[in-house]
PDB file of C-alpha atoms in Angstrom:
ATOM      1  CA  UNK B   1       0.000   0.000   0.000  1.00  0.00           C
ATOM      2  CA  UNK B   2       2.918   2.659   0.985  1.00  0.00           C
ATOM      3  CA  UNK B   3       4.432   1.822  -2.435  1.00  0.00           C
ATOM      4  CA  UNK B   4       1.411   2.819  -4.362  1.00  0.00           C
ATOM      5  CA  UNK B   5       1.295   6.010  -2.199  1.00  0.00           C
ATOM      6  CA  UNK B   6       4.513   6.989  -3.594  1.00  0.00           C
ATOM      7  CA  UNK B   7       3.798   6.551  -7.137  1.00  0.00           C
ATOM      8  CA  UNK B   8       0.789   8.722  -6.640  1.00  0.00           C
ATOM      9  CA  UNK B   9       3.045  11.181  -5.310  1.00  0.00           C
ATOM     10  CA  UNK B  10       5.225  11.200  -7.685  1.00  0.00           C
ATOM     11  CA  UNK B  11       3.114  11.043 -10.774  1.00  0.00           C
ATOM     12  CA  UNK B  12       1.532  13.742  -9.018  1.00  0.00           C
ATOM     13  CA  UNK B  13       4.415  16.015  -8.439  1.00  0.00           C
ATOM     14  CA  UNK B  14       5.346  15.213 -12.138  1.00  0.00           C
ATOM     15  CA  UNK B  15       2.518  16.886 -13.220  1.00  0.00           C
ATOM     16  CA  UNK B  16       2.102  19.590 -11.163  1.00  0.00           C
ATOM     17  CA  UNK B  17       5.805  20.367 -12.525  1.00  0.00           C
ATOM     18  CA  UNK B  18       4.512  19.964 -15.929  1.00  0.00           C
ATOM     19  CA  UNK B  19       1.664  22.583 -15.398  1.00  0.00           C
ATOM     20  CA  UNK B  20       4.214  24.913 -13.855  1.00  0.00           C
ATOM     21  CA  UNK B  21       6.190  24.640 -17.196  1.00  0.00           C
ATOM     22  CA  UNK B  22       3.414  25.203 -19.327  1.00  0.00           C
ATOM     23  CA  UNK B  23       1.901  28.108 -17.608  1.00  0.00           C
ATOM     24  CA  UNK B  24       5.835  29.592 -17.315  1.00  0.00           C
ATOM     25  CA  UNK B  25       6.451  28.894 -21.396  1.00  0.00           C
ATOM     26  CA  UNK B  26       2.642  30.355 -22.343  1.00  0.00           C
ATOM     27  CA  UNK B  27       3.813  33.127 -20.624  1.00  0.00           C
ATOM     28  CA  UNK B  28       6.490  34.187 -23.274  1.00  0.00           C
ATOM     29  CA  UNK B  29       4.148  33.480 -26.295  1.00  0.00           C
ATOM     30  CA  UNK B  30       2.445  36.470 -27.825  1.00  0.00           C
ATOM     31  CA  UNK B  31      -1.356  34.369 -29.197  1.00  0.00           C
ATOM     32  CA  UNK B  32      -1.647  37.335 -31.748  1.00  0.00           C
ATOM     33  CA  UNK B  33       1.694  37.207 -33.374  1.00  0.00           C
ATOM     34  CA  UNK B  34       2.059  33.430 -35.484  1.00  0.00           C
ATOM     35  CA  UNK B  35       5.656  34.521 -35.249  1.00  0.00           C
ATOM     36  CA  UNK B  36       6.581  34.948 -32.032  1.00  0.00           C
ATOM     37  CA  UNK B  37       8.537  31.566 -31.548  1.00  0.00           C
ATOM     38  CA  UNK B  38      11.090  32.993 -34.053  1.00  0.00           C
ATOM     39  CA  UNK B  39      13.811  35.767 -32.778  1.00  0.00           C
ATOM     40  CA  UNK B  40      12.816  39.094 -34.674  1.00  0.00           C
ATOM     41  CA  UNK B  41      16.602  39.039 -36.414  1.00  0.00           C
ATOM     42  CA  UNK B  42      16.236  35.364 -37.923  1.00  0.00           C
ATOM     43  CA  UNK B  43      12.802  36.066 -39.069  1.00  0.00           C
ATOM     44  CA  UNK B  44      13.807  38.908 -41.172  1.00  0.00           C
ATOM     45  CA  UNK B  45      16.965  37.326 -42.420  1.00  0.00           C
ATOM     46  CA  UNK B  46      17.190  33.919 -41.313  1.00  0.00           C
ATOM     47  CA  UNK B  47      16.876  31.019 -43.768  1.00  0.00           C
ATOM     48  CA  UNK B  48      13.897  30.235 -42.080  1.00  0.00           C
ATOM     49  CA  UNK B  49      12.708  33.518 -41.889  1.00  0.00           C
ATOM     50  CA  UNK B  50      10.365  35.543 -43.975  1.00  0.00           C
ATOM     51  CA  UNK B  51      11.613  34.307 -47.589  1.00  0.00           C
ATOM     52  CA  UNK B  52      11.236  30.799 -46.668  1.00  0.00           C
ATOM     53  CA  UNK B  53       7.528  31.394 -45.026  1.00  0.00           C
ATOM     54  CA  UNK B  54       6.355  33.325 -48.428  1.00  0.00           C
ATOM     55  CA  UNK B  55       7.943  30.402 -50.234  1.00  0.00           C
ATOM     56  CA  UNK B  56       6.368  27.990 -48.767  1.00  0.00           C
ATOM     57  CA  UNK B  57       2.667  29.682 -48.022  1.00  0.00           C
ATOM     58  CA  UNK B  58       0.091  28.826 -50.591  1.00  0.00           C
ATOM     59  CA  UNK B  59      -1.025  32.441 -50.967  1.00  0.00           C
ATOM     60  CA  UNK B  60       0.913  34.861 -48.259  1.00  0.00           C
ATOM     61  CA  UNK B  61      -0.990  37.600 -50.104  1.00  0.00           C
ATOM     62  CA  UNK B  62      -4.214  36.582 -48.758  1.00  0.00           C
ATOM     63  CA  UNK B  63      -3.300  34.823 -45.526  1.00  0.00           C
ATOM     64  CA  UNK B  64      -0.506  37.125 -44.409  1.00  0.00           C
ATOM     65  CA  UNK B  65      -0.699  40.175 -45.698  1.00  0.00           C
ATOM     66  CA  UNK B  66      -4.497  41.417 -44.374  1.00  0.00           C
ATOM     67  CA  UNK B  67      -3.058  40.897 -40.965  1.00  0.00           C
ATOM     68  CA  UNK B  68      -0.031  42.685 -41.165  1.00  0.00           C
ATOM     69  CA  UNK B  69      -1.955  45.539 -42.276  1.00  0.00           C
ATOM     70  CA  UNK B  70      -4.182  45.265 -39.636  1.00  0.00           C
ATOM     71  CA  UNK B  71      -1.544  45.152 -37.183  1.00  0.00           C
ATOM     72  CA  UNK B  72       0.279  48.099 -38.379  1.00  0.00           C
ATOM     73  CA  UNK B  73       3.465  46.202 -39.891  1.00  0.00           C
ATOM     74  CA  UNK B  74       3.508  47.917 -43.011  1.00  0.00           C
ATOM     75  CA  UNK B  75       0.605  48.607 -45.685  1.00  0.00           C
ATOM     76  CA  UNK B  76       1.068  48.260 -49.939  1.00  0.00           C
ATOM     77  CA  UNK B  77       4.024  50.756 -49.630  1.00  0.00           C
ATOM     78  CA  UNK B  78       5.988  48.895 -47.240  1.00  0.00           C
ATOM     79  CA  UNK B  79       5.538  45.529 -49.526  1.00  0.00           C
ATOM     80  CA  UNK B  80       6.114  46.498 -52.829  1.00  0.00           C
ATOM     81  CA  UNK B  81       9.352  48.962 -52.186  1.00  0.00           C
ATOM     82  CA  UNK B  82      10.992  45.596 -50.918  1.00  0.00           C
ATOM     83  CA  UNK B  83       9.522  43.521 -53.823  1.00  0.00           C
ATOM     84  CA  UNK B  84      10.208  46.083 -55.998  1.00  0.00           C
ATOM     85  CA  UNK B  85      13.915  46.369 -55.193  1.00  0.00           C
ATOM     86  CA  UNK B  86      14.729  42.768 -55.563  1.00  0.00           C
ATOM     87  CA  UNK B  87      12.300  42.437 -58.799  1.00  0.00           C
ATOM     88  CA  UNK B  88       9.504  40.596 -58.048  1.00  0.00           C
ATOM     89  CA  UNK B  89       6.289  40.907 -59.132  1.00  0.00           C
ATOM     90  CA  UNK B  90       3.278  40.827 -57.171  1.00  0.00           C
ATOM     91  CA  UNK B  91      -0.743  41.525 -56.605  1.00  0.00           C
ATOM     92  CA  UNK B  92      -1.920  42.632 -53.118  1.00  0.00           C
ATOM     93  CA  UNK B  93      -5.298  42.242 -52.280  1.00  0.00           C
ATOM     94  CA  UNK B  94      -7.700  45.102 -51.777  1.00  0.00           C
ATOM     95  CA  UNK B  95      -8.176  45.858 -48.128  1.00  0.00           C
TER      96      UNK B  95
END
């Protein structure tokens, strides 16, 4: 009986610990920003960073670009002067 005491305990402790972590990491996470995982410096010029997301998003005009906007990160001007300097072509949606 005093051995399956202990494992309650423990198992119990374990968890409690686990909690702890999760409320601790979930702390440092911004819910609003899909992005916030990555340090600001490798997202903008990473490999994994902002070229590779656009590369490999289906249609980043339509699923990331309304947001930015909305968020204040930079409107039609902001995205075309980049794309525009390195010679791409490309259709933003109407807000």
């Amino acid at each position: 009986m005093d051995r399956k005491r202990v494992l309650r305990s423990v198992i119990t402790l374990g968890l409690l610990a686990a909690l702890a972590a999760v409320i601790i990491f979930s702390q440092q996470h911004d819910p609003g920003n899909p992005h916030s995982s990555i340090p600001r410096e490798e997202w903008l010029t990473g490999s994994n960073g902002h070229g590779f997301a656009v590369k490999n998003n289906q249609q980043p005009a339509k699923q990331c670009y309304p947001c930015h906007e909305k968020q204040g990160l930079g409107g039609a001007s902001y995205c075309t002067d980049c794309h525009t300097k390195s010679g791409l072509r490309i259709e933003l949606p109407n807000a």
